[in-house]
Amino acid sequence: MQKIYCHLDMRGLKLLDRFTSTQVHALNPTDTSNGKTHVGVSRAKLNSHLIKSFGSNSKPKSFNSLSVTEALLLPYGLPATDLLEPSIEPHLKPAEFVEILADLYHRLENCSSQSDKSLLSIEQYSLLRSLGDPKLLRRCLRAARQNAVDVNSKVVLSAWLRFERREDELVGMSAMACSGQVLECPKVALVNGFDPNLVSGHCQCDHDPSKAVNMLIFEGNECVSLEEEEEEEESDVSFCIGNVEINCARCKIASLSSPFEAMLYGCFKESKKGKIDFSENGISVKGMRAVEMYSRTRRLDLFSPEIVVELLSFANRFCCEEMKSACDAYLASLVDNIDDALVLIEYGLEEMAYLLVAACLQVLLRELPSSLYNPKVMKFLCSSKVRERLAMAGHGFLLYYFLSHVAMEESMVSKTTVMLLERLEECTTERWQKTLVLHQLGCVLLERREFKDAQFRFLAAAKAGHVYSVAGVARTKYKQGQQYSAYTLMSSIISEYKPAGWMYQERALYNIGKEKILDLSTATELDPTLLFPYKYRAVAKAEEKQIRAAILEIDRTVRFKLSPDCIELRAWFFIALEDYESALRDIRVLLTLEPNYMMFHGKVSGDYLVELLSHRVKQLSQADCWMHLYDQWSSVDDIGSLAIIHQMLGHNPGKSLIQFRQSLLLLRLNCQKAAMRSLRLARNNSGSEHERLVYEGWILYDTGNREEALSKAEKSIHIQRSFEAFFLKAYALADTSLDSESSSYVIQLLEEALKCPSDGLRKGQALNNLGSIYVDCGKLDKAVDCYMSALDIKHTRAHQGLARVYHLKNQRKAAYDEMTKLIEKAQNNASAYEKRSEYCDPEMAKTDLNMATQLDPLRTYPYRYRAAVLMDEQKESEAVEELTRAIVFKPDLQILHLRAAFHESIGDVSSALQDCQAALCMDPNHTDTLDLYNRARD
């Protein structure tokens, strides 16, 4: 690695004079003082540009005159290639990803300590974040929480799991309330130790913590119980505080600690005294009375929190360990709001009451992300001295990893994010932790345009072995006018390591002319999922006035990943073409993904552009929108459907049914974060309890809590029979291997759902699912009836089910024709090409699968099929290479499993074991991989 950090040789020196640009400005300039994007153009100023166009109903003028297009684009200009650059991802991206995953699984497999397993699961989470799969990440966090032993880890991980489900956005949910998930329960988190019976399932804790407690009312110098007073021990010693005497039982006070026992029964003079002066020992009269009462009853619920705090200090001073533990636990059980937490955590740290500290931190963490914006909370948590005090209480990397994770999601450029990452850096103990924090700090400082500091962090991460951080080093050099140095640095990486798409993408930034285009082409060839090369080529075409070609180029990304920046870019192009209807569609989709998105270099809100462009397209009523939605749905145009639903929500913003439809579409498009937001909104806006239960059930199901989802569905059905409740229950039950009895029950549920009122869109889905169950049960004729009924109400995807039935009946031509119909009707048809390949000859199958890969490079079946064909042809090395090519950018479980099988078949046992371990690191319960792994080990 050493040669990375110097000017290696004179290769490419002839290019030096060709690099002239010293600075590329950010596409979205930000104000680093507060982390907010500039909104540089006011509405009034924008209106002055637009009023000529939108103030009349006349047809737009030509492109060369002041048209709507020109009025929109003049203040900002079309995107330019020299302003485009890819972001540096703030995740670990090891060059030898599979090898590191395999090593991690090996360590997990051989780890005997539960707490060590928990820490390894966090390392696993950090490695898998670059894959962007929420299910994988949730599994890691759950494993970390399941194996957590100490309270400190439990409170962080339970809050983290809660944050990932964004329960803070659910109306009526208290931060400290138990949602029913045992791994997220705030009460269970405060119980030390590992309990294998509490690793999953529904929490049985009392949801109403309020119970009748025996109260003591202090009246003057007397302590009066609301219950019958217990018979007191005979007092034989008095503790004097000022002029007040507190009568105590000597044996009871002596039992509090060894020092008291020595004082009262040892050789000290107090052992002979009947009165002991305690005025100088820092305890009040009420406090000493509480000590006396506690010594007899061992109860704390008789006292106010202020008195218990005094008892805690007293216990610490006189080594009363039992009393201290009791005070610690009692105060911990009382903390339920931020103000109390901020006060009590200081007492906890001072008195070393670490359960109380954990309980206070739990309140702050479960209030995230809102607590990030509380100045008192951030002043406390961002302090280096506080971090040291928390470390004394056993809180370190895990706490600040979670805090910085939330901060980065909220804002990559805020000062709070920087300070929390700096505290995290102080907590690191392992190499991967240090590497991760250095890289993340580099990314944040780069976004804040603090290039020298960012370069220092990236360089340190690269020296620690994280090759991807070299891209950050190169970028910061480039930002400081050292373009040639950045170019040579990336060239050295390409020559030293196995080439990856991101390497060529990064070097392309510093290259020029044909070499730049060649680098971008190589980047796409190595990793077709990188978005920047498509964006650059699209903008380059737009600069050459080839707007339609630019749209076709950006369409290549939209087909496999719905990225906000690509959708925005396409909207710009449509505006340039004066195709306002298409532009409006894309802006609506953009706002569905990110409701507060700012367009035109972060200067104009998307909502305002919708308002402006709406004047140039035909206005649709709610009824028209429903008709259009049916049309878009039947043509499998998910993006068009999203736009229509966004418009419908404009007419009726609180309509939960429409928000639920929106969430279904977003899930289909693999936009889980936006989908869950829509689902939470649907739940918050639900008009009845049975409807709310259904949406809560879907939230639980989509976050891996199947049993709890079934419970919600059953409660909803008990209140009112509805299509969605029956459908949810059937869907959740069908998500396992069904025997004949279970299949019959799912069929019954779907039939009940179809009897309930609903629209054709949902009934078409239910009929399609019912047909699939019938096929699995071998009832092909009934399946055909279901699919035909679904097609009658324009559920186009039923063609695929019908094709499957024809295939099972050995009618391959009919199956092929059915899939051809789906391909012709569907806007999104990559999966249809993939499926049709199963019903044709090998040569046609190859063509279909190549088309599927071209449309969506993230689909893994085509790579596996092509590799299997090569293996059948005894081209072992080519088969392995086909899979390896996909693993580089999509380390998929199925691909890793197949490559492991190939390695085993050619006798490469060590490679087979490595691939099995990497696959099991993603899913430790994958049966086929486990079988192969055990066989290879034997």
mmCIF file of N, CA and C in Angstrom, residues 673-756:
data_model
loop_
_atom_site.group_PDB
_atom_site.id
_atom_site.type_symbol
_atom_site.label_atom_id
_atom_site.label_comp_id
_atom_site.label_asym_id
_atom_site.label_seq_id
_atom_site.Cartn_x
_atom_site.Cartn_y
_atom_site.Cartn_z
ATOM 1 N N LYS A 673 -37.566 2.052 2.511
ATOM 2 C CA LYS A 673 -37.629 3.162 3.452
ATOM 3 C C LYS A 673 -38.843 4.047 3.176
ATOM 4 N N ALA A 674 -39.052 4.386 1.900
ATOM 5 C CA ALA A 674 -40.216 5.201 1.536
ATOM 6 C C ALA A 674 -41.505 4.422 1.740
ATOM 7 N N ALA A 675 -41.465 3.115 1.462
ATOM 8 C CA ALA A 675 -42.657 2.276 1.627
ATOM 9 C C ALA A 675 -43.106 2.250 3.082
ATOM 10 N N MET A 676 -42.145 2.091 3.988
ATOM 11 C CA MET A 676 -42.498 2.046 5.406
ATOM 12 C C MET A 676 -43.013 3.394 5.882
ATOM 13 N N ARG A 677 -42.493 4.476 5.332
ATOM 14 C CA ARG A 677 -43.023 5.798 5.693
ATOM 15 C C ARG A 677 -44.481 5.920 5.269
ATOM 16 N N SER A 678 -44.809 5.472 4.056
ATOM 17 C CA SER A 678 -46.196 5.518 3.585
ATOM 18 C C SER A 678 -47.093 4.627 4.442
ATOM 19 N N LEU A 679 -46.572 3.480 4.837
ATOM 20 C CA LEU A 679 -47.351 2.558 5.666
ATOM 21 C C LEU A 679 -47.616 3.160 7.041
ATOM 22 N N ARG A 680 -46.632 3.843 7.591
ATOM 23 C CA ARG A 680 -46.846 4.511 8.886
ATOM 24 C C ARG A 680 -47.868 5.626 8.770
ATOM 25 N N LEU A 681 -47.833 6.354 7.658
ATOM 26 C CA LEU A 681 -48.833 7.403 7.447
ATOM 27 C C LEU A 681 -50.229 6.808 7.316
ATOM 28 N N ALA A 682 -50.321 5.672 6.613
ATOM 29 C CA ALA A 682 -51.611 5.001 6.489
ATOM 30 C C ALA A 682 -52.124 4.601 7.864
ATOM 31 N N ARG A 683 -51.249 4.081 8.693
ATOM 32 C CA ARG A 683 -51.648 3.690 10.055
ATOM 33 C C ARG A 683 -52.101 4.904 10.849
ATOM 34 N N ASN A 684 -51.344 6.014 10.762
ATOM 35 C CA ASN A 684 -51.689 7.213 11.533
ATOM 36 C C ASN A 684 -53.014 7.829 11.092
ATOM 37 N N ASN A 685 -53.331 7.689 9.800
ATOM 38 C CA ASN A 685 -54.549 8.302 9.263
ATOM 39 C C ASN A 685 -55.732 7.345 9.194
ATOM 40 N N SER A 686 -55.561 6.129 9.704
ATOM 41 C CA SER A 686 -56.648 5.154 9.628
ATOM 42 C C SER A 686 -57.864 5.656 10.409
ATOM 43 N N GLY A 687 -59.023 5.378 9.850
ATOM 44 C CA GLY A 687 -60.259 5.901 10.434
ATOM 45 C C GLY A 687 -60.936 4.970 11.409
ATOM 46 N N SER A 688 -60.414 3.765 11.595
ATOM 47 C CA SER A 688 -61.038 2.805 12.504
ATOM 48 C C SER A 688 -59.971 1.915 13.110
ATOM 49 N N GLU A 689 -60.325 1.271 14.206
ATOM 50 C CA GLU A 689 -59.355 0.415 14.889
ATOM 51 C C GLU A 689 -58.990 -0.803 14.052
ATOM 52 N N HIS A 690 -59.985 -1.417 13.394
ATOM 53 C CA HIS A 690 -59.681 -2.618 12.608
ATOM 54 C C HIS A 690 -58.766 -2.293 11.427
ATOM 55 N N GLU A 691 -58.923 -1.112 10.860
ATOM 56 C CA GLU A 691 -58.038 -0.692 9.769
ATOM 57 C C GLU A 691 -56.629 -0.423 10.300
ATOM 58 N N ARG A 692 -56.546 0.250 11.437
ATOM 59 C CA ARG A 692 -55.239 0.542 12.044
ATOM 60 C C ARG A 692 -54.487 -0.746 12.360
ATOM 61 N N LEU A 693 -55.186 -1.736 12.862
ATOM 62 C CA LEU A 693 -54.550 -3.018 13.190
ATOM 63 C C LEU A 693 -53.955 -3.683 11.959
ATOM 64 N N VAL A 694 -54.647 -3.576 10.825
ATOM 65 C CA VAL A 694 -54.123 -4.162 9.584
ATOM 66 C C VAL A 694 -52.810 -3.497 9.184
ATOM 67 N N TYR A 695 -52.771 -2.167 9.234
ATOM 68 C CA TYR A 695 -51.551 -1.468 8.837
ATOM 69 C C TYR A 695 -50.411 -1.738 9.824
ATOM 70 N N GLU A 696 -50.749 -1.831 11.107
ATOM 71 C CA GLU A 696 -49.725 -2.189 12.086
ATOM 72 C C GLU A 696 -49.214 -3.607 11.819
ATOM 73 N N GLY A 697 -50.116 -4.479 11.397
ATOM 74 C CA GLY A 697 -49.709 -5.835 11.047
ATOM 75 C C GLY A 697 -48.736 -5.861 9.891
ATOM 76 N N TRP A 698 -49.003 -5.051 8.870
ATOM 77 C CA TRP A 698 -48.083 -5.009 7.725
ATOM 78 C C TRP A 698 -46.726 -4.429 8.133
ATOM 79 N N ILE A 699 -46.741 -3.423 9.013
ATOM 80 C CA ILE A 699 -45.475 -2.860 9.498
ATOM 81 C C ILE A 699 -44.665 -3.947 10.206
ATOM 82 N N LEU A 700 -45.347 -4.722 11.033
ATOM 83 C CA LEU A 700 -44.665 -5.796 11.751
ATOM 84 C C LEU A 700 -44.157 -6.868 10.784
ATOM 85 N N TYR A 701 -44.977 -7.230 9.818
ATOM 86 C CA TYR A 701 -44.582 -8.267 8.865
ATOM 87 C C TYR A 701 -43.367 -7.816 8.051
ATOM 88 N N ASP A 702 -43.397 -6.582 7.590
ATOM 89 C CA ASP A 702 -42.308 -6.087 6.746
ATOM 90 C C ASP A 702 -41.017 -5.853 7.522
ATOM 91 N N THR A 703 -41.103 -5.883 8.855
ATOM 92 C CA THR A 703 -39.884 -5.751 9.664
ATOM 93 C C THR A 703 -39.524 -7.071 10.346
ATOM 94 N N GLY A 704 -40.044 -8.182 9.795
ATOM 95 C CA GLY A 704 -39.616 -9.504 10.235
ATOM 96 C C GLY A 704 -40.332 -10.066 11.435
ATOM 97 N N ASN A 705 -41.490 -9.505 11.802
ATOM 98 C CA ASN A 705 -42.231 -9.983 12.972
ATOM 99 C C ASN A 705 -43.532 -10.644 12.515
ATOM 100 N N ARG A 706 -43.387 -11.832 11.950
ATOM 101 C CA ARG A 706 -44.517 -12.517 11.310
ATOM 102 C C ARG A 706 -45.600 -12.903 12.308
ATOM 103 N N GLU A 707 -45.236 -13.481 13.435
ATOM 104 C CA GLU A 707 -46.229 -13.933 14.410
ATOM 105 C C GLU A 707 -47.047 -12.765 14.943
ATOM 106 N N GLU A 708 -46.378 -11.650 15.223
ATOM 107 C CA GLU A 708 -47.083 -10.475 15.719
ATOM 108 C C GLU A 708 -48.007 -9.908 14.648
ATOM 109 N N ALA A 709 -47.598 -9.996 13.381
ATOM 110 C CA ALA A 709 -48.447 -9.537 12.281
ATOM 111 C C ALA A 709 -49.723 -10.372 12.208
ATOM 112 N N LEU A 710 -49.573 -11.695 12.376
ATOM 113 C CA LEU A 710 -50.748 -12.574 12.380
ATOM 114 C C LEU A 710 -51.698 -12.216 13.518
ATOM 115 N N SER A 711 -51.136 -11.896 14.670
ATOM 116 C CA SER A 711 -51.961 -11.518 15.814
ATOM 117 C C SER A 711 -52.771 -10.261 15.521
ATOM 118 N N LYS A 712 -52.134 -9.273 14.872
ATOM 119 C CA LYS A 712 -52.848 -8.041 14.510
ATOM 120 C C LYS A 712 -53.978 -8.337 13.528
ATOM 121 N N ALA A 713 -53.711 -9.213 12.561
ATOM 122 C CA ALA A 713 -54.742 -9.562 11.575
ATOM 123 C C ALA A 713 -55.935 -10.226 12.257
ATOM 124 N N GLU A 714 -55.662 -11.130 13.182
ATOM 125 C CA GLU A 714 -56.751 -11.827 13.875
ATOM 126 C C GLU A 714 -57.577 -10.866 14.721
ATOM 127 N N LYS A 715 -56.904 -9.915 15.381
ATOM 128 C CA LYS A 715 -57.646 -8.917 16.166
ATOM 129 C C LYS A 715 -58.531 -8.065 15.260
ATOM 130 N N SER A 716 -58.006 -7.714 14.095
ATOM 131 C CA SER A 716 -58.779 -6.902 13.154
ATOM 132 C C SER A 716 -60.011 -7.659 12.663
ATOM 133 N N ILE A 717 -59.834 -8.945 12.331
ATOM 134 C CA ILE A 717 -60.956 -9.763 11.864
ATOM 135 C C ILE A 717 -62.004 -9.905 12.960
ATOM 136 N N HIS A 718 -61.543 -10.018 14.201
ATOM 137 C CA HIS A 718 -62.473 -10.146 15.319
ATOM 138 C C HIS A 718 -63.349 -8.898 15.447
ATOM 139 N N ILE A 719 -62.767 -7.735 15.164
ATOM 140 C CA ILE A 719 -63.542 -6.492 15.240
ATOM 141 C C ILE A 719 -64.451 -6.350 14.033
ATOM 142 N N GLN A 720 -63.872 -6.572 12.846
ATOM 143 C CA GLN A 720 -64.662 -6.464 11.608
ATOM 144 C C GLN A 720 -63.994 -7.259 10.494
ATOM 145 N N ARG A 721 -64.790 -8.077 9.831
ATOM 146 C CA ARG A 721 -64.272 -8.840 8.695
ATOM 147 C C ARG A 721 -64.007 -7.882 7.538
ATOM 148 N N SER A 722 -62.779 -7.907 7.024
ATOM 149 C CA SER A 722 -62.435 -7.015 5.916
ATOM 150 C C SER A 722 -61.480 -7.716 4.968
ATOM 151 N N PHE A 723 -61.452 -7.248 3.744
ATOM 152 C CA PHE A 723 -60.558 -7.827 2.734
ATOM 153 C C PHE A 723 -59.110 -7.782 3.206
ATOM 154 N N GLU A 724 -58.667 -6.602 3.662
ATOM 155 C CA GLU A 724 -57.258 -6.435 3.989
ATOM 156 C C GLU A 724 -56.830 -7.285 5.183
ATOM 157 N N ALA A 725 -57.715 -7.463 6.154
ATOM 158 C CA ALA A 725 -57.361 -8.286 7.313
ATOM 159 C C ALA A 725 -57.199 -9.749 6.912
ATOM 160 N N PHE A 726 -58.136 -10.271 6.122
ATOM 161 C CA PHE A 726 -58.022 -11.646 5.650
ATOM 162 C C PHE A 726 -56.806 -11.817 4.748
ATOM 163 N N PHE A 727 -56.561 -10.818 3.901
ATOM 164 C CA PHE A 727 -55.425 -10.907 2.974
ATOM 165 C C PHE A 727 -54.104 -10.923 3.743
ATOM 166 N N LEU A 728 -53.999 -10.057 4.747
ATOM 167 C CA LEU A 728 -52.781 -10.014 5.554
ATOM 168 C C LEU A 728 -52.532 -11.360 6.233
ATOM 169 N N LYS A 729 -53.568 -11.924 6.810
ATOM 170 C CA LYS A 729 -53.408 -13.196 7.512
ATOM 171 C C LYS A 729 -52.999 -14.307 6.543
ATOM 172 N N ALA A 730 -53.639 -14.339 5.374
ATOM 173 C CA ALA A 730 -53.293 -15.350 4.371
ATOM 174 C C ALA A 730 -51.860 -15.171 3.883
ATOM 175 N N TYR A 731 -51.470 -13.932 3.652
ATOM 176 C CA TYR A 731 -50.136 -13.640 3.131
ATOM 177 C C TYR A 731 -49.062 -14.042 4.131
ATOM 178 N N ALA A 732 -49.298 -13.716 5.419
ATOM 179 C CA ALA A 732 -48.313 -14.048 6.445
ATOM 180 C C ALA A 732 -48.212 -15.559 6.652
ATOM 181 N N LEU A 733 -49.344 -16.259 6.596
ATOM 182 C CA LEU A 733 -49.327 -17.718 6.751
ATOM 183 C C LEU A 733 -48.651 -18.402 5.575
ATOM 184 N N ALA A 734 -48.831 -17.846 4.386
ATOM 185 C CA ALA A 734 -48.256 -18.457 3.184
ATOM 186 C C ALA A 734 -46.746 -18.257 3.090
ATOM 187 N N ASP A 735 -46.193 -17.444 3.993
ATOM 188 C CA ASP A 735 -44.767 -17.140 3.952
ATOM 189 C C ASP A 735 -43.938 -18.231 4.638
ATOM 190 N N THR A 736 -44.401 -19.441 4.584
ATOM 191 C CA THR A 736 -43.656 -20.594 5.100
ATOM 192 C C THR A 736 -43.949 -21.774 4.183
ATOM 193 N N SER A 737 -43.265 -22.863 4.405
ATOM 194 C CA SER A 737 -43.560 -24.074 3.638
ATOM 195 C C SER A 737 -44.904 -24.625 4.100
ATOM 196 N N LEU A 738 -45.863 -24.689 3.191
ATOM 197 C CA LEU A 738 -47.224 -25.066 3.559
ATOM 198 C C LEU A 738 -47.471 -26.552 3.318
ATOM 199 N N ASP A 739 -48.050 -27.220 4.319
ATOM 200 C CA ASP A 739 -48.538 -28.570 4.087
ATOM 201 C C ASP A 739 -49.966 -28.468 3.544
ATOM 202 N N SER A 740 -50.570 -29.599 3.264
ATOM 203 C CA SER A 740 -51.892 -29.578 2.640
ATOM 204 C C SER A 740 -52.930 -28.917 3.533
ATOM 205 N N GLU A 741 -52.826 -29.137 4.839
ATOM 206 C CA GLU A 741 -53.803 -28.539 5.758
ATOM 207 C C GLU A 741 -53.646 -27.023 5.812
ATOM 208 N N SER A 742 -52.390 -26.580 5.904
ATOM 209 C CA SER A 742 -52.135 -25.136 5.938
ATOM 210 C C SER A 742 -52.551 -24.473 4.634
ATOM 211 N N SER A 743 -52.289 -25.129 3.499
ATOM 212 C CA SER A 743 -52.678 -24.584 2.202
ATOM 213 C C SER A 743 -54.192 -24.420 2.122
ATOM 214 N N SER A 744 -54.919 -25.407 2.616
ATOM 215 C CA SER A 744 -56.383 -25.328 2.600
ATOM 216 C C SER A 744 -56.867 -24.145 3.421
ATOM 217 N N TYR A 745 -56.195 -23.890 4.544
ATOM 218 C CA TYR A 745 -56.595 -22.769 5.398
ATOM 219 C C TYR A 745 -56.308 -21.439 4.702
ATOM 220 N N VAL A 746 -55.152 -21.337 4.034
ATOM 221 C CA VAL A 746 -54.830 -20.098 3.309
ATOM 222 C C VAL A 746 -55.837 -19.868 2.190
ATOM 223 N N ILE A 747 -56.213 -20.944 1.493
ATOM 224 C CA ILE A 747 -57.232 -20.833 0.439
ATOM 225 C C ILE A 747 -58.540 -20.317 1.026
ATOM 226 N N GLN A 748 -58.912 -20.849 2.170
ATOM 227 C CA GLN A 748 -60.147 -20.417 2.826
ATOM 228 C C GLN A 748 -60.084 -18.927 3.174
ATOM 229 N N LEU A 749 -58.933 -18.488 3.681
ATOM 230 C CA LEU A 749 -58.774 -17.073 4.043
ATOM 231 C C LEU A 749 -58.885 -16.167 2.823
ATOM 232 N N LEU A 750 -58.245 -16.554 1.719
ATOM 233 C CA LEU A 750 -58.309 -15.741 0.503
ATOM 234 C C LEU A 750 -59.729 -15.718 -0.065
ATOM 235 N N GLU A 751 -60.419 -16.815 0.035
ATOM 236 C CA GLU A 751 -61.816 -16.843 -0.423
ATOM 237 C C GLU A 751 -62.676 -15.926 0.432
ATOM 238 N N GLU A 752 -62.406 -15.906 1.746
ATOM 239 C CA GLU A 752 -63.134 -14.993 2.631
ATOM 240 C C GLU A 752 -62.807 -13.542 2.277
ATOM 241 N N ALA A 753 -61.549 -13.295 1.951
ATOM 242 C CA ALA A 753 -61.152 -11.937 1.563
ATOM 243 C C ALA A 753 -61.906 -11.485 0.325
ATOM 244 N N LEU A 754 -62.035 -12.368 -0.650
ATOM 245 C CA LEU A 754 -62.705 -12.015 -1.906
ATOM 246 C C LEU A 754 -64.197 -11.770 -1.716
ATOM 247 N N LYS A 755 -64.759 -12.262 -0.625
ATOM 248 C CA LYS A 755 -66.177 -12.001 -0.336
ATOM 249 C C LYS A 755 -66.393 -10.602 0.241
ATOM 250 N N CYS A 756 -65.305 -10.003 0.744
ATOM 251 C CA CYS A 756 -65.417 -8.680 1.366
ATOM 252 C C CYS A 756 -65.245 -7.580 0.320
#
